[in-house]
CSV table of C-alpha atoms and ligand atoms in Angstrom, one decimal:
chain,number,residue,atom,x,y,z
A,9,UNK,CA,53.5,148.2,-8.4
A,10,UNK,CA,53.3,147.3,-5.1
A,11,UNK,CA,50.2,145.3,-3.1
A,12,UNK,CA,51.0,147.2,0.1
A,13,UNK,CA,48.6,150.4,1.3
A,14,UNK,CA,51.6,152.1,2.8
A,15,UNK,CA,55.2,152.2,1.8
A,16,UNK,CA,56.1,151.3,5.5
A,17,UNK,CA,55.5,147.4,5.1
A,18,UNK,CA,58.3,148.2,2.1
A,19,UNK,CA,60.9,149.4,4.1
A,20,UNK,CA,60.2,147.0,6.8
A,21,UNK,CA,60.4,143.8,4.0
A,22,UNK,CA,63.4,145.7,2.5
A,23,UNK,CA,65.4,145.6,6.2
A,24,UNK,CA,64.7,142.4,7.0
A,25,UNK,CA,65.8,141.0,4.2
A,26,UNK,CA,69.4,143.0,4.0
A,27,UNK,CA,69.7,142.6,8.0
A,28,UNK,CA,69.5,138.8,7.6
A,29,UNK,CA,72.2,138.9,5.5
A,30,UNK,CA,74.4,141.0,7.6
A,31,UNK,CA,73.4,138.9,10.5
A,32,UNK,CA,74.9,135.7,8.7
A,33,UNK,CA,77.8,137.9,7.5
A,34,UNK,CA,78.8,138.4,11.0
A,35,UNK,CA,78.0,135.1,12.1
A,36,UNK,CA,80.7,133.9,9.8
A,37,UNK,CA,83.2,136.5,11.0
A,38,UNK,CA,82.9,135.7,14.8
A,39,UNK,CA,83.5,131.9,13.7
A,40,UNK,CA,86.9,133.0,11.6
A,41,UNK,CA,89.1,130.9,13.8
A,42,UNK,CA,89.9,128.0,10.9
A,43,UNK,CA,91.1,131.0,9.3
A,44,UNK,CA,94.0,130.8,11.5
A,45,UNK,CA,97.2,128.9,11.2
A,46,UNK,CA,97.7,126.0,13.4
A,47,UNK,CA,97.6,125.8,16.7
A,48,UNK,CA,94.5,128.6,16.4
A,49,UNK,CA,92.6,126.5,14.3
A,50,UNK,CA,93.0,123.2,16.8
A,51,UNK,CA,89.9,122.6,18.9
A,52,UNK,CA,89.8,124.4,22.3
A,53,UNK,CA,89.1,122.6,25.5
A,54,UNK,CA,86.3,124.2,27.3
A,55,UNK,CA,87.5,122.5,30.7
A,56,UNK,CA,84.0,120.9,31.1
A,57,UNK,CA,84.4,117.4,31.7
A,58,UNK,CA,81.4,114.6,32.6
A,59,UNK,CA,81.5,111.5,34.0
A,60,UNK,CA,85.3,111.7,34.6
A,61,UNK,CA,86.5,111.2,30.9
A,62,UNK,CA,84.1,112.9,28.5
A,63,UNK,CA,85.2,116.3,27.8
A,64,UNK,CA,83.8,119.0,25.7
A,65,UNK,CA,86.0,120.8,23.0
A,66,UNK,CA,85.0,123.4,21.2
A,67,UNK,CA,85.9,122.9,17.6
A,68,UNK,CA,86.1,125.4,14.9
A,69,UNK,CA,83.3,125.4,12.0
A,70,UNK,CA,84.5,123.6,9.3
A,71,UNK,CA,85.8,125.0,6.1
A,72,UNK,CA,83.3,123.8,3.7
A,73,UNK,CA,80.3,125.2,5.9
A,74,UNK,CA,81.8,128.4,6.2
A,75,UNK,CA,82.5,128.7,2.4
A,76,UNK,CA,78.9,127.7,1.6
A,77,UNK,CA,77.6,130.2,4.0
A,78,UNK,CA,79.3,132.8,2.1
A,79,UNK,CA,78.5,131.6,-1.1
A,80,UNK,CA,74.9,131.6,0.1
A,81,UNK,CA,75.1,135.1,1.4
A,82,UNK,CA,76.6,136.6,-2.0
A,83,UNK,CA,73.9,134.3,-4.3
A,84,UNK,CA,70.9,136.5,-1.9
A,85,UNK,CA,73.0,139.9,-2.5
A,86,UNK,CA,72.8,139.0,-6.6
A,87,UNK,CA,69.1,137.9,-6.3
A,88,UNK,CA,68.0,140.9,-4.8
A,89,UNK,CA,69.8,143.2,-6.9
A,90,UNK,CA,68.3,141.5,-9.9
A,91,UNK,CA,65.0,140.4,-8.8
A,92,UNK,CA,62.5,142.4,-6.5
A,93,UNK,CA,62.9,141.2,-2.9
A,94,UNK,CA,63.9,144.5,-1.1
A,95,UNK,CA,60.2,146.4,-0.4
A,96,UNK,CA,59.6,148.3,-3.6
A,97,UNK,CA,62.8,148.0,-5.0
A,98,UNK,CA,62.0,146.3,-8.5
A,99,UNK,CA,65.1,144.7,-9.2
A,100,UNK,CA,67.4,145.2,-12.3
A,101,UNK,CA,65.9,142.8,-14.6
A,102,UNK,CA,62.1,144.2,-14.0
A,103,UNK,CA,60.9,141.0,-13.3
A,104,UNK,CA,57.3,141.0,-11.8
A,105,UNK,CA,55.2,137.4,-11.0
A,106,UNK,CA,52.3,139.2,-11.9
A,107,UNK,CA,53.3,140.4,-15.5
A,108,UNK,CA,54.5,136.7,-15.7
A,109,UNK,CA,51.2,135.0,-14.8
A,110,UNK,CA,49.6,137.7,-17.4
A,111,UNK,CA,52.2,136.7,-19.8
A,112,UNK,CA,50.8,133.0,-19.1
A,113,UNK,CA,47.3,133.8,-19.2
A,114,UNK,CA,47.6,135.6,-22.3
A,115,UNK,CA,49.1,132.6,-24.2
A,116,UNK,CA,46.6,130.4,-22.6
A,117,UNK,CA,43.9,132.7,-23.8
A,118,UNK,CA,45.4,133.0,-28.0
A,119,UNK,CA,45.8,128.8,-27.7
A,120,UNK,CA,42.1,128.6,-26.7
A,121,UNK,CA,40.6,131.9,-28.6
A,122,UNK,CA,40.2,129.9,-31.7
A,123,UNK,CA,38.3,126.8,-30.2
A,124,UNK,CA,36.1,129.7,-28.7
A,125,UNK,CA,35.8,131.6,-31.9
A,126,UNK,CA,33.0,129.9,-33.7
A,127,UNK,CA,30.7,130.6,-30.6
A,128,UNK,CA,30.9,134.2,-30.8
A,129,UNK,CA,28.4,134.5,-33.3
A,130,UNK,CA,26.9,131.5,-33.3
A,131,UNK,CA,23.1,131.6,-32.0
A,132,UNK,CA,22.7,130.8,-28.3
A,133,UNK,CA,20.0,127.8,-29.4
A,134,UNK,CA,22.7,126.5,-31.9
A,135,UNK,CA,25.3,126.5,-29.3
A,136,UNK,CA,23.0,124.5,-26.9
A,137,UNK,CA,22.8,121.4,-29.6
A,138,UNK,CA,26.6,121.5,-29.7
A,139,UNK,CA,28.1,118.6,-28.0
A,140,UNK,CA,31.7,120.0,-27.7
A,141,UNK,CA,30.4,123.1,-26.4
A,142,UNK,CA,27.9,121.9,-23.6
A,143,UNK,CA,31.0,119.8,-22.2
A,144,UNK,CA,32.8,123.3,-22.4
A,145,UNK,CA,29.9,124.7,-20.4
A,146,UNK,CA,29.7,122.2,-18.1
A,147,UNK,CA,33.3,122.9,-17.2
A,148,UNK,CA,32.9,126.4,-17.0
A,149,UNK,CA,29.6,126.3,-14.9
A,150,UNK,CA,31.6,123.8,-12.3
A,151,UNK,CA,34.4,126.3,-12.2
A,152,UNK,CA,32.8,129.4,-12.0
A,153,UNK,CA,29.2,129.2,-10.8
A,154,UNK,CA,28.5,126.0,-9.1
A,155,UNK,CA,29.7,127.1,-5.9
A,156,UNK,CA,26.5,129.0,-5.3
A,157,UNK,CA,24.2,127.3,-7.4
A,158,UNK,CA,25.3,123.9,-6.6
A,159,UNK,CA,26.8,121.1,-8.9
A,160,UNK,CA,23.9,120.1,-10.1
A,161,UNK,CA,22.6,124.1,-11.0
A,162,UNK,CA,19.7,122.8,-8.9
A,163,UNK,CA,20.5,125.8,-6.4
A,164,UNK,CA,20.1,126.5,-2.6
A,165,UNK,CA,18.2,128.6,0.1
A,166,UNK,CA,18.8,132.0,-1.8
A,167,UNK,CA,20.6,130.7,-4.8
A,168,UNK,CA,17.9,130.0,-7.4
A,169,UNK,CA,17.5,126.6,-9.3
A,170,UNK,CA,18.8,127.1,-13.0
A,171,UNK,CA,17.2,123.7,-14.1
A,172,UNK,CA,13.2,124.4,-12.9
A,173,UNK,CA,12.3,126.6,-16.2
A,174,UNK,CA,10.7,129.2,-13.0
A,175,UNK,CA,13.0,132.3,-13.3
A,176,UNK,CA,13.4,135.5,-11.4
A,177,UNK,CA,14.6,137.4,-14.4
A,178,UNK,CA,13.5,135.3,-17.3
A,179,UNK,CA,14.4,132.4,-18.9
A,180,UNK,CA,15.1,133.9,-22.9
A,181,UNK,CA,18.7,133.2,-23.9
A,182,UNK,CA,19.1,137.1,-24.2
A,183,UNK,CA,17.6,137.5,-20.6
A,184,UNK,CA,19.9,134.8,-19.2
A,185,UNK,CA,22.9,136.1,-21.2
A,186,UNK,CA,22.1,139.7,-19.5
A,187,UNK,CA,21.9,138.2,-15.8
A,188,UNK,CA,25.3,136.1,-16.3
A,189,UNK,CA,26.8,139.3,-18.3
A,190,UNK,CA,25.9,142.3,-15.8
A,191,UNK,CA,24.9,140.2,-12.7
A,192,UNK,CA,21.4,141.0,-10.8
A,193,UNK,CA,20.9,142.7,-7.3
A,194,UNK,CA,17.5,141.8,-5.7
A,195,UNK,CA,15.9,143.8,-3.0
A,196,UNK,CA,12.8,142.8,-1.2
A,197,UNK,CA,12.6,145.8,1.2
A,198,UNK,CA,12.3,145.2,4.9
A,199,UNK,CA,8.6,146.4,6.3
A,200,UNK,CA,9.6,145.8,10.2
A,201,UNK,CA,8.6,149.0,11.6
A,202,UNK,CA,5.7,149.4,9.0
A,203,UNK,CA,3.9,146.0,9.3
A,204,UNK,CA,3.6,144.4,12.7
A,205,UNK,CA,4.3,140.6,13.2
A,206,UNK,CA,1.0,139.7,13.4
A,207,UNK,CA,-0.2,141.2,10.2
A,208,UNK,CA,3.0,139.6,8.9
A,209,UNK,CA,2.0,136.5,9.6
A,210,UNK,CA,-1.2,136.9,8.2
A,211,UNK,CA,0.2,137.7,4.8
A,212,UNK,CA,2.4,134.7,5.1
A,213,UNK,CA,-1.1,132.9,5.7
A,214,UNK,CA,-2.4,134.4,2.4
A,215,UNK,CA,1.1,133.9,0.5
A,216,UNK,CA,1.1,130.3,1.6
A,217,UNK,CA,-2.7,129.9,0.3
A,218,UNK,CA,-1.8,131.1,-3.4
A,219,UNK,CA,0.5,128.1,-3.6
A,220,UNK,CA,-2.4,125.4,-2.1
A,221,UNK,CA,-0.2,125.1,0.9
A,222,UNK,CA,-1.8,124.4,4.4
A,223,UNK,CA,-3.1,127.4,6.2
A,224,UNK,CA,-5.1,129.7,8.8
A,225,UNK,CA,-7.9,130.1,6.8
A,226,UNK,CA,-9.1,133.0,9.3
A,227,UNK,CA,-6.4,135.0,8.7
A,228,UNK,CA,-6.1,134.7,4.8
A,229,UNK,CA,-8.6,137.1,4.2
A,230,UNK,CA,-6.8,140.2,5.9
A,231,UNK,CA,-3.5,138.9,4.9
A,232,UNK,CA,-5.0,139.6,1.5
A,233,UNK,CA,-6.0,142.7,2.0
A,234,UNK,CA,-2.4,143.3,3.7
A,235,UNK,CA,-1.1,142.1,0.5
A,236,UNK,CA,-2.8,144.8,-1.7
A,237,UNK,CA,-1.9,147.7,0.7
A,238,UNK,CA,2.1,146.6,0.6
A,239,UNK,CA,3.4,143.9,-1.8
A,240,UNK,CA,1.5,144.4,-5.4
A,241,UNK,CA,3.5,146.8,-6.5
A,242,UNK,CA,6.4,144.5,-7.0
A,243,UNK,CA,4.6,141.4,-6.8
A,244,UNK,CA,1.7,142.1,-8.7
A,245,UNK,CA,-2.0,142.3,-8.4
A,246,UNK,CA,-2.2,138.4,-9.0
A,247,UNK,CA,1.1,138.0,-6.9
A,248,UNK,CA,2.9,136.4,-10.3
A,249,UNK,CA,5.8,138.4,-9.8
A,250,UNK,CA,8.1,140.6,-11.9
A,251,UNK,CA,10.5,140.1,-13.8
A,252,UNK,CA,11.5,143.6,-14.3
A,253,UNK,CA,12.3,143.6,-10.6
A,254,UNK,CA,13.4,140.0,-10.1
A,255,UNK,CA,10.3,139.7,-7.7
A,256,UNK,CA,9.1,136.0,-7.5
A,257,UNK,CA,6.3,134.7,-8.6
A,258,UNK,CA,4.4,133.9,-5.4
A,259,UNK,CA,1.8,131.5,-6.6
A,260,UNK,CA,4.0,128.7,-8.0
A,261,UNK,CA,5.3,126.3,-5.4
A,262,UNK,CA,9.0,127.4,-6.2
A,263,UNK,CA,10.6,129.0,-3.2
A,264,UNK,CA,13.7,131.0,-3.6
A,265,UNK,CA,14.4,131.1,0.3
A,266,UNK,CA,11.5,128.6,1.4
A,267,UNK,CA,7.8,128.0,1.9
A,268,UNK,CA,7.4,127.9,5.5
A,269,UNK,CA,5.3,130.1,7.2
A,270,UNK,CA,8.3,131.8,9.3
A,271,UNK,CA,10.3,131.9,6.4
A,272,UNK,CA,7.7,134.1,4.6
A,273,UNK,CA,7.5,136.4,8.0
A,274,UNK,CA,11.4,136.5,7.9
A,275,UNK,CA,11.4,138.0,4.7
A,276,UNK,CA,8.7,140.2,5.1
A,277,UNK,CA,9.7,141.5,8.0
A,278,UNK,CA,13.5,141.7,7.3
A,279,UNK,CA,13.2,141.7,3.6
A,280,UNK,CA,16.2,140.1,1.3
A,281,UNK,CA,19.1,141.9,-0.3
A,282,UNK,CA,20.7,139.3,-3.0
A,283,UNK,CA,23.3,139.3,-5.6
A,284,UNK,CA,24.3,137.6,-8.2
A,285,UNK,CA,27.9,138.8,-9.1
A,286,UNK,CA,28.8,139.7,-13.1
A,287,UNK,CA,31.0,137.9,-14.9
A,288,UNK,CA,31.8,140.4,-17.7
A,289,UNK,CA,35.6,141.3,-17.2
A,290,UNK,CA,35.6,137.7,-15.3
A,291,UNK,CA,34.7,135.3,-18.5
A,292,UNK,CA,35.6,136.0,-21.9
A,293,UNK,CA,32.1,136.8,-23.8
A,294,UNK,CA,32.5,133.3,-25.7
A,295,UNK,CA,32.4,132.1,-22.2
A,296,UNK,CA,29.5,133.9,-21.5
A,297,UNK,CA,27.3,132.6,-24.3
A,298,UNK,CA,28.3,128.9,-24.1
A,299,UNK,CA,27.0,129.4,-20.2
A,300,UNK,CA,24.0,130.8,-21.4
A,301,UNK,CA,23.3,127.9,-23.6
A,302,UNK,CA,24.4,125.6,-21.2
A,303,UNK,CA,22.0,127.1,-18.3
A,304,UNK,CA,19.4,127.4,-21.1
A,305,UNK,CA,19.7,123.9,-22.3
A,306,UNK,CA,18.9,122.9,-18.3
A,307,UNK,CA,15.4,123.7,-18.7
A,308,UNK,CA,15.2,123.1,-22.5
A,309,UNK,CA,16.4,119.6,-22.9
A,310,UNK,CA,15.6,119.3,-26.3
A,311,UNK,CA,17.3,122.5,-27.3
A,312,UNK,CA,13.8,123.9,-28.8
A,313,UNK,CA,12.9,127.4,-27.8
A,314,UNK,CA,8.9,127.3,-28.0
A,315,UNK,CA,9.0,123.9,-26.1
A,316,UNK,CA,7.9,124.3,-21.9
A,317,UNK,CA,10.6,123.9,-19.6
A,318,UNK,CA,10.8,120.7,-18.0
A,319,UNK,CA,9.2,120.5,-15.0
A,320,UNK,CA,7.5,123.4,-15.5
A,321,UNK,CA,4.1,123.6,-14.0
A,322,UNK,CA,1.3,125.1,-15.4
A,323,UNK,CA,1.8,128.3,-12.6
A,324,UNK,CA,5.0,128.7,-14.3
A,325,UNK,CA,4.2,128.2,-18.1
A,326,UNK,CA,1.6,130.8,-17.0
A,327,UNK,CA,4.3,133.3,-15.7
A,328,UNK,CA,6.3,132.7,-18.8
A,329,UNK,CA,3.2,133.6,-21.3
A,330,UNK,CA,2.7,136.6,-18.8
A,331,UNK,CA,6.0,137.7,-19.2
A,332,UNK,CA,6.0,137.1,-23.2
A,333,UNK,CA,9.2,135.3,-22.5
A,334,UNK,CA,9.7,131.4,-23.5
B,419,LIG,C1,28.3,134.2,-5.4
B,419,LIG,C2,27.5,133.6,-5.6
B,419,LIG,C3,27.0,133.2,-7.3
B,419,LIG,C4,28.1,132.9,-8.4
B,419,LIG,C5,29.2,132.6,-8.2
B,419,LIG,C6,26.9,132.9,-9.4
B,419,LIG,N1,25.7,133.3,-9.1
B,419,LIG,FE1,24.1,132.9,-10.5
B,419,LIG,N2,23.0,133.8,-8.7
B,419,LIG,C7,23.2,134.2,-7.8
B,419,LIG,C8,22.1,134.6,-7.0
B,419,LIG,C9,22.3,135.0,-5.5
B,419,LIG,C10,21.1,134.5,-7.8
B,419,LIG,C11,20.0,135.4,-7.4
B,419,LIG,C12,19.7,136.8,-7.7
B,419,LIG,C13,18.7,137.7,-7.0
B,419,LIG,O1,18.1,136.9,-6.4
B,419,LIG,O2,18.3,138.6,-7.4
B,419,LIG,C14,21.8,134.0,-9.0
B,419,LIG,C15,20.6,134.6,-10.2
B,419,LIG,C16,21.4,133.8,-11.3
B,419,LIG,C17,20.0,133.9,-12.4
B,419,LIG,C18,18.9,134.1,-12.7
B,419,LIG,C19,18.2,133.2,-12.6
B,419,LIG,C20,16.7,133.3,-12.3
B,419,LIG,O3,15.9,133.1,-12.2
B,419,LIG,O4,16.2,135.0,-13.4
B,419,LIG,C21,21.1,133.3,-13.5
B,419,LIG,C22,20.5,132.6,-14.9
B,419,LIG,C23,22.9,132.5,-12.8
B,419,LIG,N3,22.5,133.2,-11.8
B,419,LIG,C24,23.5,132.4,-13.7
B,419,LIG,C25,24.8,131.7,-13.0
B,419,LIG,C26,26.0,131.5,-13.7
B,419,LIG,C27,25.8,131.0,-15.5
B,419,LIG,C28,27.1,131.6,-12.9
B,419,LIG,C29,28.3,131.3,-13.3
B,419,LIG,C30,29.3,132.0,-14.3
B,419,LIG,C31,26.5,132.3,-11.8
B,419,LIG,N4,25.2,132.6,-11.8
B,419,LIG,C32,27.3,132.4,-10.8
B,419,LIG,C33,24.6,133.7,-7.1
B,419,LIG,C34,25.5,133.4,-7.9
B,420,LIG,C1,10.0,147.0,-3.9
B,420,LIG,C2,9.4,145.7,-4.6
B,420,LIG,C3,9.3,144.7,-3.8
B,420,LIG,C4,8.0,145.0,-2.7
B,420,LIG,C5,7.3,146.2,-2.4
B,420,LIG,C6,7.7,143.3,-2.2
B,420,LIG,N1,8.6,142.8,-2.2
B,420,LIG,FE1,8.5,140.6,-2.1
B,420,LIG,N2,10.6,140.2,-2.9
B,420,LIG,C7,10.9,141.4,-4.2
B,420,LIG,C8,12.1,140.9,-4.8
B,420,LIG,C9,12.9,142.0,-5.5
B,420,LIG,C10,12.3,139.8,-4.3
B,420,LIG,C11,13.1,138.7,-4.6
B,420,LIG,C12,14.5,138.9,-3.5
B,420,LIG,C13,15.9,138.0,-3.9
B,420,LIG,O1,15.9,138.2,-5.1
B,420,LIG,O2,16.5,137.6,-3.1
B,420,LIG,C14,11.2,139.3,-3.0
B,420,LIG,C15,11.3,138.0,-2.5
B,420,LIG,C16,9.7,137.8,-1.9
B,420,LIG,C17,9.7,136.4,-1.0
B,420,LIG,C18,10.6,135.2,-1.2
B,420,LIG,C19,9.7,134.4,-2.3
B,420,LIG,C20,10.5,132.9,-2.2
B,420,LIG,O3,10.4,132.4,-3.4
B,420,LIG,O4,11.2,132.7,-1.5
B,420,LIG,C21,8.7,136.8,-0.5
B,420,LIG,C22,7.7,135.6,0.2
B,420,LIG,C23,7.8,137.8,-0.7
B,420,LIG,N3,8.8,138.5,-1.6
B,420,LIG,C24,6.9,138.6,-0.3
B,420,LIG,C25,6.7,139.6,-0.3
B,420,LIG,C26,5.6,140.3,0.6
B,420,LIG,C27,4.5,139.4,1.3
B,420,LIG,C28,5.5,141.9,0.3
B,420,LIG,C29,4.4,142.7,1.2
B,420,LIG,C30,4.5,142.7,2.2
B,420,LIG,C31,6.8,141.9,-0.7
B,420,LIG,N4,7.0,141.1,-1.0
B,420,LIG,C32,6.8,143.2,-1.2
B,420,LIG,C33,10.5,142.5,-4.1
B,420,LIG,C34,9.5,143.0,-3.3
């Protein structure tokens, strides 16, 4: 298999590689003077003299040097016959570094399979109590998730905090498993052209008021009105969100993008388009189960499915109840 999108590059590589060898051989041929008998292989005086007595000679190339170069050319030709190196030509041995990598990965997976096997069927809540699994989970998270969610899993603007017991999609083991396996795509439509800047600002005041943040009271009322027109379809009449759509709870003072008036206006006018990449095919199902347990454990410190999440506020608990998810 070739990574080139057109065969042209294959020919290019093949020609450059063969031309290099031909050029080396030609160079050796032009420097063949040592083959001849003395005096042909004696230094030749170039006739250049410096400072009166420094004479420049033209010495023939040493024999060992030429032999070494010839051997290198022979090696190169042999290599290019046996291994891939000339564009699309795959070599007589059929070697491929991609196959080699795949073999090593398979061997690696076979070696770790027994280690993971016991987690395939174990309930997530039990995996969350298994010290060994938690260690593996931590490492898997650092290698595969931390670049977006942070090494402490506390997230960053646009990347949800996974430790706070507040969920866009739901925090039950099953839902987390779905999220990690299939990924998520959160889309908040852009309202620019529909909602003018002034109204967007009113709505932002209303949204901030729901979390008890400082607002311009005189604008909250008209903001609430507009919210009722444009926003309730996804965020709900009570603005507590909808986990089936990934529409966040806007009443809990937990923010994916930020709580400032300006940030909320930007969200309303420009919308948001956010993706969590699917891990199916990237990680094995056992690895995903271990990660699910690890993530779930971050907000269920004692591994108790019924306990409220640590750090959960009253509003979060209400959200969890409303969705019927722990
Ligand atoms: C490329 C960045 C990226 C990587 C890598 C990534 N995530 Fe995410 N993740 C996101 C984004 C962005 C969201 C929010 C999606 C949305 O807003 O709809 C998200 C959402 C989630 C959620 C849902 C949170 C909620 O509140 O419902 C979970 C759980 C999650 N990620 C776990 C993981 C795990 C475990 C990994 C590692 C296997 C991982 N993520 C890797 C970007 C990433
Ligand atoms: C079609 C469904 C839909 C509609 C309608 C909608 N939203 Fe959203 N909204 C979402 C989704 C989904 C997200 C999460 C986006 C993400 O995951 O990045 C979101 C995110 C937000 C956020 C960011 C919250 C945070 O934690 O940072 C705010 C604020 C918001 N919406 C306000 C509004 C307002 C105000 C309206 C009405 C003008 C509105 N939304 C209409 C679906 C919707």
